[in-house]
mmCIF file of C-alpha atoms and ligand atoms in Angstrom:
data_model
loop_
_atom_site.group_PDB
_atom_site.id
_atom_site.type_symbol
_atom_site.label_atom_id
_atom_site.label_comp_id
_atom_site.label_asym_id
_atom_site.label_seq_id
_atom_site.Cartn_x
_atom_site.Cartn_y
_atom_site.Cartn_z
ATOM 1 C CA MET N 1 75.650 191.365 128.460
ATOM 2 C CA LYS N 2 75.356 188.047 127.935
ATOM 3 C CA ILE N 3 77.791 185.587 129.055
ATOM 4 C CA THR N 4 78.545 183.538 125.858
ATOM 5 C CA ASN N 5 81.562 180.990 126.287
ATOM 6 C CA ILE N 6 83.578 179.995 129.551
ATOM 7 C CA THR N 7 86.986 178.687 128.835
ATOM 8 C CA PRO N 8 89.271 176.619 131.868
ATOM 9 C CA TYR N 9 93.106 176.648 131.052
ATOM 10 C CA VAL N 10 95.440 174.285 132.890
ATOM 11 C CA SER N 11 98.741 175.928 132.802
ATOM 12 C CA MET N 12 102.109 174.968 134.682
ATOM 13 C CA PRO N 13 105.052 176.924 134.623
ATOM 14 C CA ILE N 14 106.333 175.811 137.577
ATOM 15 C CA GLU N 15 106.522 171.881 137.891
ATOM 16 C CA GLY N 16 103.942 170.398 140.572
ATOM 17 C CA LEU N 17 102.146 173.306 140.064
ATOM 18 C CA PRO N 18 99.105 173.335 137.523
ATOM 19 C CA TRP N 19 97.244 176.308 137.412
ATOM 20 C CA ILE N 20 93.279 176.874 136.774
ATOM 21 C CA PHE N 21 92.623 179.778 135.213
ATOM 22 C CA VAL N 22 89.101 180.699 133.778
ATOM 23 C CA GLU N 23 88.194 182.686 130.741
ATOM 24 C CA VAL N 24 84.422 184.221 130.728
ATOM 25 C CA GLU N 25 83.283 185.804 127.439
ATOM 26 C CA THR N 26 80.202 188.108 127.139
ATOM 27 C CA ASP N 27 78.580 189.316 123.723
ATOM 28 C CA GLU N 28 80.131 192.698 124.489
ATOM 29 C CA GLY N 29 83.497 191.371 123.810
ATOM 30 C CA ILE N 30 84.480 192.094 127.661
ATOM 31 C CA THR N 31 86.256 189.101 129.360
ATOM 32 C CA GLY N 32 87.011 188.491 132.467
ATOM 33 C CA VAL N 33 89.470 186.090 134.100
ATOM 34 C CA GLY N 34 89.027 183.927 137.178
ATOM 35 C CA GLU N 35 91.270 181.041 138.937
ATOM 36 C CA CYS N 36 90.173 178.024 140.954
ATOM 37 C CA SER N 37 93.756 176.095 140.842
ATOM 38 C CA ASP N 38 93.876 173.386 143.398
ATOM 39 C CA TYR N 39 96.974 171.055 142.818
ATOM 40 C CA ARG N 40 95.314 167.623 143.714
ATOM 41 C CA SER N 41 91.954 168.304 141.699
ATOM 42 C CA THR N 42 92.716 169.611 138.439
ATOM 43 C CA GLY N 43 90.576 167.138 136.491
ATOM 44 C CA LEU N 44 87.656 167.438 138.689
ATOM 45 C CA LEU N 45 87.622 171.143 138.704
ATOM 46 C CA VAL N 46 87.966 171.479 134.979
ATOM 47 C CA LYS N 47 84.953 168.812 134.623
ATOM 48 C CA GLY N 48 83.463 170.932 136.860
ATOM 49 C CA LEU N 49 83.750 173.867 135.272
ATOM 50 C CA GLU N 50 82.208 172.231 132.095
ATOM 51 C CA TRP N 51 78.895 171.155 134.042
ATOM 52 C CA ILE N 52 78.840 175.111 135.357
ATOM 53 C CA LYS N 53 79.297 176.386 131.509
ATOM 54 C CA ARG N 54 75.824 174.646 130.707
ATOM 55 C CA GLU N 55 74.142 176.780 133.501
ATOM 56 C CA ILE N 56 75.011 180.098 133.259
ATOM 57 C CA VAL N 57 76.016 180.772 129.507
ATOM 58 C CA GLY N 58 73.068 182.857 128.158
ATOM 59 C CA GLN N 59 72.660 184.344 131.555
ATOM 60 C CA ASP N 60 73.776 188.581 131.851
ATOM 61 C CA ALA N 61 77.290 188.611 133.315
ATOM 62 C CA ARG N 62 76.219 191.456 135.259
ATOM 63 C CA ASN N 63 73.995 189.611 137.873
ATOM 64 C CA ILE N 64 77.196 188.188 139.949
ATOM 65 C CA GLU N 65 75.001 187.596 142.888
ATOM 66 C CA ASN N 66 72.260 185.773 140.983
ATOM 67 C CA ILE N 67 74.937 183.838 139.162
ATOM 68 C CA TRP N 68 76.557 182.790 142.712
ATOM 69 C CA GLN N 69 73.496 181.463 143.913
ATOM 70 C CA THR N 70 72.476 179.610 140.765
ATOM 71 C CA ILE N 71 75.661 177.547 140.971
ATOM 72 C CA PHE N 72 75.394 177.127 144.902
ATOM 73 C CA HIS N 73 71.693 175.789 144.930
ATOM 74 C CA THR N 74 72.071 173.782 141.560
ATOM 75 C CA PHE N 75 74.831 171.524 142.989
ATOM 76 C CA ASP N 76 73.905 172.114 146.679
ATOM 77 C CA ASP N 77 73.333 167.802 146.771
ATOM 78 C CA LEU N 78 77.109 168.156 146.861
ATOM 79 C CA ASN N 79 77.131 170.305 149.663
ATOM 80 C CA GLY N 80 78.316 173.950 148.298
ATOM 81 C CA ARG N 81 81.179 173.934 150.617
ATOM 82 C CA GLY N 82 84.570 172.503 148.986
ATOM 83 C CA TYR N 83 84.282 171.583 145.603
ATOM 84 C CA VAL N 84 81.393 173.631 144.360
ATOM 85 C CA SER N 85 82.558 177.011 146.200
ATOM 86 C CA HIS N 86 85.964 176.262 143.801
ATOM 87 C CA LEU N 87 83.703 176.306 141.026
ATOM 88 C CA ILE N 88 81.745 179.658 142.266
ATOM 89 C CA SER N 89 85.105 181.266 143.028
ATOM 90 C CA ALA N 90 86.524 180.897 139.697
ATOM 91 C CA ILE N 91 83.144 182.201 137.988
ATOM 92 C CA ASP N 92 82.769 184.599 140.644
ATOM 93 C CA ILE N 93 86.038 186.546 140.101
ATOM 94 C CA ALA N 94 85.712 186.430 136.480
ATOM 95 C CA LEU N 95 82.696 188.061 136.893
ATOM 96 C CA TRP N 96 83.986 191.249 139.047
ATOM 97 C CA ASP N 97 86.650 191.678 136.514
ATOM 98 C CA ILE N 98 84.032 192.020 133.506
ATOM 99 C CA LYS N 99 81.872 194.424 135.977
ATOM 100 C CA GLY N 100 85.135 196.528 136.693
ATOM 101 C CA LYS N 101 86.223 196.334 132.964
ATOM 102 C CA ALA N 102 82.653 197.340 131.995
ATOM 103 C CA LEU N 103 82.488 200.304 134.534
ATOM 104 C CA GLY N 104 86.199 201.321 133.986
ATOM 105 C CA ALA N 105 87.018 201.024 137.710
ATOM 106 C CA PRO N 106 89.243 198.870 140.125
ATOM 107 C CA ILE N 107 87.324 196.415 141.754
ATOM 108 C CA TYR N 108 88.110 197.484 145.381
ATOM 109 C CA GLN N 109 86.553 200.608 143.997
ATOM 110 C CA LEU N 110 83.122 198.679 143.236
ATOM 111 C CA LEU N 111 83.298 197.422 146.756
ATOM 112 C CA GLY N 112 83.288 200.618 148.400
ATOM 113 C CA GLY N 113 86.942 202.000 148.105
ATOM 114 C CA PRO N 114 90.270 201.438 149.531
ATOM 115 C CA VAL N 115 90.746 201.685 153.147
ATOM 116 C CA ARG N 116 94.488 201.483 152.753
ATOM 117 C CA GLU N 117 97.547 202.671 150.758
ATOM 118 C CA ARG N 118 99.110 199.175 150.370
ATOM 119 C CA VAL N 119 98.386 195.521 151.159
ATOM 120 C CA PRO N 120 101.021 194.034 153.349
ATOM 121 C CA LEU N 121 102.169 190.290 152.525
ATOM 122 C CA TYR N 122 103.676 187.957 154.141
ATOM 123 C CA THR N 123 105.632 184.922 152.171
ATOM 124 C CA HIS N 124 107.371 181.760 152.906
ATOM 125 C CA VAL N 125 110.896 180.297 153.887
ATOM 126 C CA GLN N 126 111.132 176.425 153.051
ATOM 127 C CA ASP N 127 109.283 173.749 155.252
ATOM 128 C CA TRP N 128 111.176 171.427 157.213
ATOM 129 C CA ASN N 129 110.100 168.545 154.747
ATOM 130 C CA SER N 130 111.441 170.514 151.634
ATOM 131 C CA GLU N 131 114.889 169.217 149.868
ATOM 132 C CA ALA N 132 116.375 173.215 150.599
ATOM 133 C CA GLY N 133 118.518 172.398 153.762
ATOM 134 C CA GLY N 134 118.209 172.428 157.473
ATOM 135 C CA PRO N 135 117.790 174.753 159.922
ATOM 136 C CA ASP N 136 121.079 176.992 158.665
ATOM 137 C CA ALA N 137 119.557 177.487 155.186
ATOM 138 C CA ALA N 138 115.913 178.384 156.606
ATOM 139 C CA ALA N 139 117.662 181.067 158.942
ATOM 140 C CA LYS N 140 119.498 182.475 155.799
ATOM 141 C CA ALA N 141 116.402 182.275 153.525
ATOM 142 C CA ALA N 142 114.356 184.224 156.404
ATOM 143 C CA LEU N 143 117.325 186.960 156.479
ATOM 144 C CA ALA N 144 117.620 187.324 153.327
ATOM 145 C CA THR N 145 113.478 187.528 152.876
ATOM 146 C CA LYS N 146 113.644 190.199 155.427
ATOM 147 C CA ASN N 147 116.328 192.195 153.921
ATOM 148 C CA ALA N 148 114.338 192.148 150.650
ATOM 149 C CA GLY N 149 111.641 193.989 152.644
ATOM 150 C CA TYR N 150 109.528 191.907 153.813
ATOM 151 C CA GLN N 151 108.137 192.032 157.669
ATOM 152 C CA ALA N 152 106.586 188.599 157.989
ATOM 153 C CA ILE N 153 106.885 184.827 157.155
ATOM 154 C CA LYS N 154 105.636 181.617 157.424
ATOM 155 C CA THR N 155 107.080 177.969 157.382
ATOM 156 C CA ASP N 156 106.151 174.529 158.436
ATOM 157 C CA PRO N 157 109.076 173.376 160.713
ATOM 158 C CA PHE N 158 107.549 170.103 161.707
ATOM 159 C CA PRO N 159 109.273 166.750 160.017
ATOM 160 C CA THR N 160 107.132 164.012 158.769
ATOM 161 C CA GLN N 161 106.458 161.315 161.280
ATOM 162 C CA SER N 162 108.734 158.333 160.345
ATOM 163 C CA GLY N 163 109.872 154.727 161.746
ATOM 164 C CA PRO N 164 107.705 151.617 162.030
ATOM 165 C CA ASP N 165 104.308 153.503 163.421
ATOM 166 C CA ALA N 166 104.298 156.177 160.546
ATOM 167 C CA GLY N 167 101.877 154.320 158.548
ATOM 168 C CA PHE N 168 100.852 155.391 155.170
ATOM 169 C CA SER N 169 101.906 158.903 155.306
ATOM 170 C CA GLY N 170 98.698 159.498 152.981
ATOM 171 C CA PRO N 171 96.887 163.229 153.198
ATOM 172 C CA ALA N 172 94.026 161.467 154.841
ATOM 173 C CA GLU N 173 96.277 160.249 157.670
ATOM 174 C CA VAL N 174 96.607 161.996 161.061
ATOM 175 C CA GLU N 175 100.447 162.156 162.066
ATOM 176 C CA ARG N 176 102.254 161.868 165.724
ATOM 177 C CA LEU N 177 104.714 164.172 166.585
ATOM 178 C CA THR N 178 107.425 162.348 168.309
ATOM 179 C CA PRO N 179 109.626 164.044 171.207
ATOM 180 C CA GLU N 180 112.402 164.135 168.472
ATOM 181 C CA ASN N 181 110.314 165.763 165.964
ATOM 182 C CA ILE N 182 109.111 168.499 168.230
ATOM 183 C CA ARG N 183 112.940 169.134 169.168
ATOM 184 C CA LYS N 184 113.683 169.340 165.642
ATOM 185 C CA SER N 185 110.696 171.722 164.984
ATOM 186 C CA VAL N 186 112.066 173.935 168.041
ATOM 187 C CA GLU N 187 115.311 174.134 166.412
ATOM 188 C CA TRP N 188 114.024 174.819 163.101
ATOM 189 C CA MET N 189 111.875 178.083 164.674
ATOM 190 C CA ASP N 190 115.073 179.356 167.211
ATOM 191 C CA ALA N 191 117.424 179.579 163.970
ATOM 192 C CA ILE N 192 115.217 181.517 162.128
ATOM 193 C CA ARG N 193 114.056 183.717 165.274
ATOM 194 C CA GLY N 194 117.871 183.916 165.685
ATOM 195 C CA ALA N 195 118.072 185.166 162.377
ATOM 196 C CA VAL N 196 115.584 187.589 162.028
ATOM 197 C CA GLY N 197 115.300 189.087 165.473
ATOM 198 C CA PRO N 198 112.733 189.266 168.383
ATOM 199 C CA ASP N 199 110.276 191.306 166.609
ATOM 200 C CA PHE N 200 109.974 189.898 163.053
ATOM 201 C CA GLU N 201 106.606 188.422 162.644
ATOM 202 C CA LEU N 202 106.497 184.354 162.319
ATOM 203 C CA MET N 203 103.844 182.410 161.563
ATOM 204 C CA VAL N 204 103.922 178.303 161.653
ATOM 205 C CA ASP N 205 101.927 176.256 159.923
ATOM 206 C CA ALA N 206 100.973 172.424 160.681
ATOM 207 C CA HIS N 207 99.156 171.724 157.485
ATOM 208 C CA ALA N 208 96.173 169.915 159.403
ATOM 209 C CA ARG N 209 98.309 166.802 160.136
ATOM 210 C CA PHE N 210 98.525 165.953 163.577
ATOM 211 C CA ASP N 211 96.452 164.232 166.344
ATOM 212 C CA VAL N 212 95.397 166.719 169.510
ATOM 213 C CA ALA N 213 98.301 165.711 171.565
ATOM 214 C CA SER N 214 101.193 166.545 169.257
ATOM 215 C CA ALA N 215 99.520 169.729 168.682
ATOM 216 C CA ILE N 216 99.132 170.640 171.939
ATOM 217 C CA GLU N 217 102.756 169.770 172.682
ATOM 218 C CA ALA N 218 104.271 171.356 169.741
ATOM 219 C CA ALA N 219 102.186 174.285 170.478
ATOM 220 C CA ARG N 220 103.880 174.786 174.254
ATOM 221 C CA ALA N 221 107.287 173.750 172.694
ATOM 222 C CA LEU N 222 106.988 176.680 170.558
ATOM 223 C CA GLU N 223 105.310 179.287 172.752
ATOM 224 C CA HIS N 224 109.416 181.331 173.655
ATOM 225 C CA ILE N 225 108.872 182.105 169.395
ATOM 226 C CA ASN N 226 106.360 184.779 170.090
ATOM 227 C CA LEU N 227 104.377 183.383 167.145
ATOM 228 C CA ILE N 228 101.546 185.636 165.220
ATOM 229 C CA TRP N 229 99.946 182.245 165.149
ATOM 230 C CA LEU N 230 99.947 178.429 164.797
ATOM 231 C CA GLU N 231 98.188 177.140 161.274
ATOM 232 C CA GLU N 232 95.472 174.541 161.172
ATOM 233 C CA PRO N 233 97.186 172.310 164.371
ATOM 234 C CA ILE N 234 94.969 169.360 163.651
ATOM 235 C CA HIS N 235 92.683 168.216 160.749
ATOM 236 C CA VAL N 236 89.557 170.459 160.156
ATOM 237 C CA GLU N 237 86.837 168.149 160.300
ATOM 238 C CA ASN N 238 86.483 168.166 164.433
ATOM 239 C CA HIS N 239 86.342 171.771 166.226
ATOM 240 C CA ASN N 240 85.686 170.287 169.297
ATOM 241 C CA ALA N 241 88.515 168.730 169.111
ATOM 242 C CA LEU N 242 90.143 172.536 168.234
ATOM 243 C CA ARG N 243 88.499 173.261 171.075
ATOM 244 C CA GLN N 244 90.719 171.010 173.086
ATOM 245 C CA VAL N 245 93.572 172.432 171.666
ATOM 246 C CA ARG N 246 92.667 176.347 171.684
ATOM 247 C CA GLU N 247 92.031 175.422 175.783
ATOM 248 C CA ASN N 248 95.456 173.801 176.420
ATOM 249 C CA VAL N 249 98.083 176.183 174.192
ATOM 250 C CA ARG N 250 98.998 180.112 174.683
ATOM 251 C CA VAL N 251 99.846 180.510 171.060
ATOM 252 C CA PRO N 252 97.322 182.350 168.935
ATOM 253 C CA LEU N 253 95.300 179.948 166.114
ATOM 254 C CA CYS N 254 94.363 180.413 162.795
ATOM 255 C CA ILE N 255 92.621 178.165 160.379
ATOM 256 C CA GLY N 256 90.788 178.572 157.282
ATOM 257 C CA GLU N 257 92.201 177.104 153.885
ATOM 258 C CA ARG N 258 90.056 174.577 154.432
ATOM 259 C CA HIS N 259 86.589 176.441 155.112
ATOM 260 C CA PHE N 260 84.484 177.536 152.550
ATOM 261 C CA THR N 261 81.420 179.893 152.557
ATOM 262 C CA ARG N 262 80.236 182.328 155.043
ATOM 263 C CA TRP N 263 78.612 179.163 156.510
ATOM 264 C CA ASP N 264 81.798 177.346 157.425
ATOM 265 C CA TYR N 265 82.632 180.377 158.925
ATOM 266 C CA ASN N 266 79.773 181.262 160.901
ATOM 267 C CA GLU N 267 80.048 178.684 163.544
ATOM 268 C CA ILE N 268 84.196 179.315 163.777
ATOM 269 C CA LEU N 269 83.799 183.197 164.454
ATOM 270 C CA ASN N 270 80.881 182.530 166.873
ATOM 271 C CA THR N 271 82.349 179.816 168.960
ATOM 272 C CA ARG N 272 85.586 181.830 168.581
ATOM 273 C CA LEU N 273 87.533 178.711 167.710
ATOM 274 C CA VAL N 274 90.466 180.968 166.424
ATOM 275 C CA ASP N 275 92.536 184.449 166.628
ATOM 276 C CA TYR N 276 92.889 184.762 162.710
ATOM 277 C CA ILE N 277 91.031 183.308 159.980
ATOM 278 C CA MET N 278 92.837 182.743 156.492
ATOM 279 C CA PRO N 279 89.843 182.269 153.609
ATOM 280 C CA ASP N 280 91.328 181.803 150.277
ATOM 281 C CA VAL N 281 89.660 183.420 147.378
ATOM 282 C CA ALA N 282 89.776 180.676 144.747
ATOM 283 C CA TRP N 283 88.246 178.500 146.885
ATOM 284 C CA CYS N 284 85.668 179.979 149.574
ATOM 285 C CA GLY N 285 83.654 181.569 147.159
ATOM 286 C CA GLY N 286 85.140 183.929 145.205
ATOM 287 C CA ILE N 287 85.552 188.083 145.886
ATOM 288 C CA SER N 288 81.644 188.217 146.863
ATOM 289 C CA GLU N 289 82.180 185.331 149.480
ATOM 290 C CA LEU N 290 85.570 186.809 150.825
ATOM 291 C CA ARG N 291 83.711 190.043 151.237
ATOM 292 C CA ARG N 292 81.263 188.553 153.682
ATOM 293 C CA ILE N 293 83.370 186.585 155.355
ATOM 294 C CA ALA N 294 85.813 189.776 156.172
ATOM 295 C CA ALA N 295 82.722 191.651 157.505
ATOM 296 C CA MET N 296 81.377 188.595 159.741
ATOM 297 C CA ALA N 297 85.027 188.485 161.281
ATOM 298 C CA GLU N 298 85.025 192.336 161.778
ATOM 299 C CA VAL N 299 82.035 191.722 163.780
ATOM 300 C CA GLN N 300 83.855 189.433 166.417
ATOM 301 C CA PHE N 301 87.337 191.595 166.183
ATOM 302 C CA ILE N 302 89.174 189.080 163.937
ATOM 303 C CA ARG N 303 91.682 189.838 161.429
ATOM 304 C CA ILE N 304 91.832 187.865 158.416
ATOM 305 C CA SER N 305 94.740 186.822 156.465
ATOM 306 C CA PRO N 306 93.710 185.859 152.771
ATOM 307 C CA HIS N 307 95.705 182.584 152.248
ATOM 308 C CA ASP N 308 97.333 182.117 148.748
ATOM 309 C CA ALA N 309 99.429 179.793 147.394
ATOM 310 C CA LEU N 310 98.037 179.548 143.830
ATOM 311 C CA GLY N 311 98.609 181.557 140.457
ATOM 312 C CA PRO N 312 98.571 185.157 140.040
ATOM 313 C CA VAL N 313 94.689 185.730 139.582
ATOM 314 C CA SER N 314 94.022 184.718 142.668
ATOM 315 C CA ILE N 315 96.416 187.112 144.630
ATOM 316 C CA ALA N 316 94.994 189.937 142.266
ATOM 317 C CA ALA N 317 91.555 189.156 143.125
ATOM 318 C CA GLY N 318 92.366 188.546 146.994
ATOM 319 C CA PHE N 319 94.441 191.961 147.104
ATOM 320 C CA GLN N 320 90.776 193.680 145.288
ATOM 321 C CA VAL N 321 89.298 192.803 148.669
ATOM 322 C CA CYS N 322 91.923 193.052 151.134
ATOM 323 C CA MET N 323 92.244 197.153 149.790
ATOM 324 C CA THR N 324 88.729 197.445 151.361
ATOM 325 C CA THR N 325 88.929 195.393 154.056
ATOM 326 C CA PRO N 326 89.345 196.973 157.850
ATOM 327 C CA ASN N 327 90.282 193.888 159.768
ATOM 328 C CA LEU N 328 93.027 192.881 157.285
ATOM 329 C CA TYR N 329 96.116 191.528 158.894
ATOM 330 C CA ARG N 330 97.994 190.344 155.695
ATOM 331 C CA GLN N 331 97.617 188.799 152.428
ATOM 332 C CA GLU N 332 99.467 185.477 151.880
ATOM 333 C CA CYS N 333 102.299 184.970 148.607
ATOM 334 C CA LEU N 334 105.244 183.584 147.682
ATOM 335 C CA HIS N 335 107.601 185.557 146.697
ATOM 336 C CA THR N 336 109.695 183.382 144.979
ATOM 337 C CA TRP N 337 107.086 182.724 142.112
ATOM 338 C CA PHE N 338 106.967 186.536 141.399
ATOM 339 C CA ASP N 339 109.493 186.206 138.335
ATOM 340 C CA THR N 340 106.913 183.184 137.191
ATOM 341 C CA PHE N 341 104.277 185.798 137.952
ATOM 342 C CA GLU N 342 105.890 188.307 135.607
ATOM 343 C CA GLN N 343 105.413 186.451 132.599
ATOM 344 C CA MET N 344 101.769 185.113 133.191
ATOM 345 C CA ILE N 345 100.513 188.603 133.881
ATOM 346 C CA ASN N 346 100.632 192.184 132.174
ATOM 347 C CA PRO N 347 101.480 194.549 134.215
ATOM 348 C CA MET N 348 103.277 192.888 136.905
ATOM 349 C CA PHE N 349 101.769 193.522 140.391
ATOM 350 C CA ASP N 350 103.563 196.898 141.893
ATOM 351 C CA VAL N 351 105.383 195.256 144.767
ATOM 352 C CA ARG N 352 107.552 197.109 147.312
ATOM 353 C CA ASP N 353 108.945 196.569 150.512
ATOM 354 C CA GLY N 354 106.550 193.668 151.075
ATOM 355 C CA SER N 355 103.832 195.415 150.167
ATOM 356 C CA ILE N 356 101.343 195.292 146.846
ATOM 357 C CA TYR N 357 100.575 198.741 145.783
ATOM 358 C CA PRO N 358 96.954 199.477 144.172
ATOM 359 C CA SER N 359 96.657 200.576 140.146
ATOM 360 C CA GLU N 360 93.817 202.258 138.813
ATOM 361 C CA LEU N 361 93.156 199.779 135.959
ATOM 362 C CA PRO N 362 89.918 198.921 135.758
ATOM 363 C CA GLY N 363 88.523 195.265 136.935
ATOM 364 C CA LEU N 364 91.397 192.918 138.617
ATOM 365 C CA GLY N 365 94.445 195.391 137.402
ATOM 366 C CA ILE N 366 95.542 192.705 135.192
ATOM 367 C CA GLU N 367 95.600 190.540 132.319
ATOM 368 C CA LEU N 368 97.028 187.125 131.667
ATOM 369 C CA ASN N 369 99.690 186.713 129.224
ATOM 370 C CA MET N 370 98.001 183.799 126.696
ATOM 371 C CA ASP N 371 101.198 183.075 124.903
ATOM 372 C CA THR N 372 102.778 182.277 128.648
ATOM 373 C CA VAL N 373 99.609 180.155 129.485
ATOM 374 C CA GLN N 374 98.983 178.755 126.387
ATOM 375 C CA ARG N 375 103.344 177.526 126.298
ATOM 376 C CA TYR N 376 103.022 176.073 129.338
ATOM 377 C CA LEU N 377 99.260 174.149 129.102
ATOM 378 C CA VAL N 378 99.056 170.505 130.742
ATOM 379 C CA GLU N 379 96.454 167.979 129.971
ATOM 380 C CA PRO N 380 93.841 168.526 133.246
ATOM 381 C CA ASP N 381 94.452 165.148 135.126
ATOM 382 C CA THR N 382 95.407 164.481 138.648
ATOM 383 C CA ARG N 383 99.039 163.064 137.852
ATOM 384 C CA GLU N 384 100.661 166.881 138.070
ATOM 385 C CA TYR N 385 100.040 166.487 141.902
ATOM 386 C CA LEU N 386 101.179 162.961 142.007
ATOM 387 C CA ASN N 387 104.503 163.856 140.000
ATOM 388 C CA ILE N 388 105.395 166.300 142.915
ATOM 389 C CA ASP N 389 106.089 162.907 145.282
ATOM 390 C CA ASN N 390 107.389 161.199 142.328
ATOM 391 C CA ALA N 391 104.457 159.088 142.202
ATOM 392 C CA GLU N 392 104.617 155.919 139.900
ATOM 393 C CA GLU N 393 102.042 153.640 138.631
ATOM 394 C CA ASP N 394 101.970 149.985 139.993
ATOM 395 C CA ALA N 395 101.240 146.881 137.706
ATOM 396 C CA THR N 396 97.553 147.374 138.418
ATOM 397 C CA GLY N 397 97.633 150.727 137.116
ATOM 398 C CA LYS N 398 97.029 152.264 140.699
ATOM 399 C CA TRP N 399 99.048 155.469 141.065
ATOM 400 C CA ILE N 400 101.740 154.569 144.090
ATOM 401 C CA ARG N 401 104.560 156.751 146.123
HETATM 402 MG MG1 MG T 501 98.303 176.318 155.188
#
């Protein structure tokens, strides 16, 4: 079964969220879909997929592992973790979809069969920096989510640093949490905890924004919330700094969406840096790699909770692995996007009481609705991401915020 074509589609049914879907075709008429959406790098990824196409068209689509290794090593001068692992993920997911369809079985059956009847989810309420209101609105949203059947939610309660010391506020900056901002974060979480009660599961995401001192102060101030985890308290590039945070707080920690492949996770797990990990199936190296990372975490008695803030193919792929993973916590989702997913895929996921239930459909168990994908096609440049922050072009053509 030879690969005959690879086609990326950038579709943006929700403003500011361009999803990259990848269709892999074969000479036996079986087609698979993958995803490697990244809201800041759409143009780069589509260009990379064009290079991948040159490498693997003509190869046997059944040889998933060999193709994984081929892409990883062909581009390893770039470091296979990150950009390259995003590209691998899209192809790997599509090839598993093809294999499942060829064998007439869901992917979770090919991975050893289910270890659970359903995959529990966690979802989000708005972050502090969103424009959806203050703590009262967040508390109301949290209660509505609980009443809709979800048992766990995550939020980012930290205001962005402002004032004369704030600097550029670009993605590379390390932010400081002022005492005022920590107080506002505690108010945010107190309001949510008050609405959902003492036993509801809550997580906080710091989005890798803060310096070590801010992260430690914030974690201590939020200790009484009884968090399941504090996510990415500092930037991810310095594990020694993360160890300093870990040794000075009593809140469980989680990292992973900015870590890729088994080699990134090897050190994290062996040095016991965190209590949970959250690889993203569309970034870490696909279904093959998420499965391996989950097994490595199992050895360390650490649960995984696949990160997922992307399109429906990514959720479908992560779900297949979660069905077979004994050391699962929950799979991430944004339940407010499910109405859009219903337009994009067929059939829609069987979501009940905060969980996704499996089907017996082969492969990923879903098909992309290409009419909807085509309706929302956008150019694969970076403008979609910048538009989120109302970016404008200055006189020299440089994007400014
Ligand atoms: Mg996060």
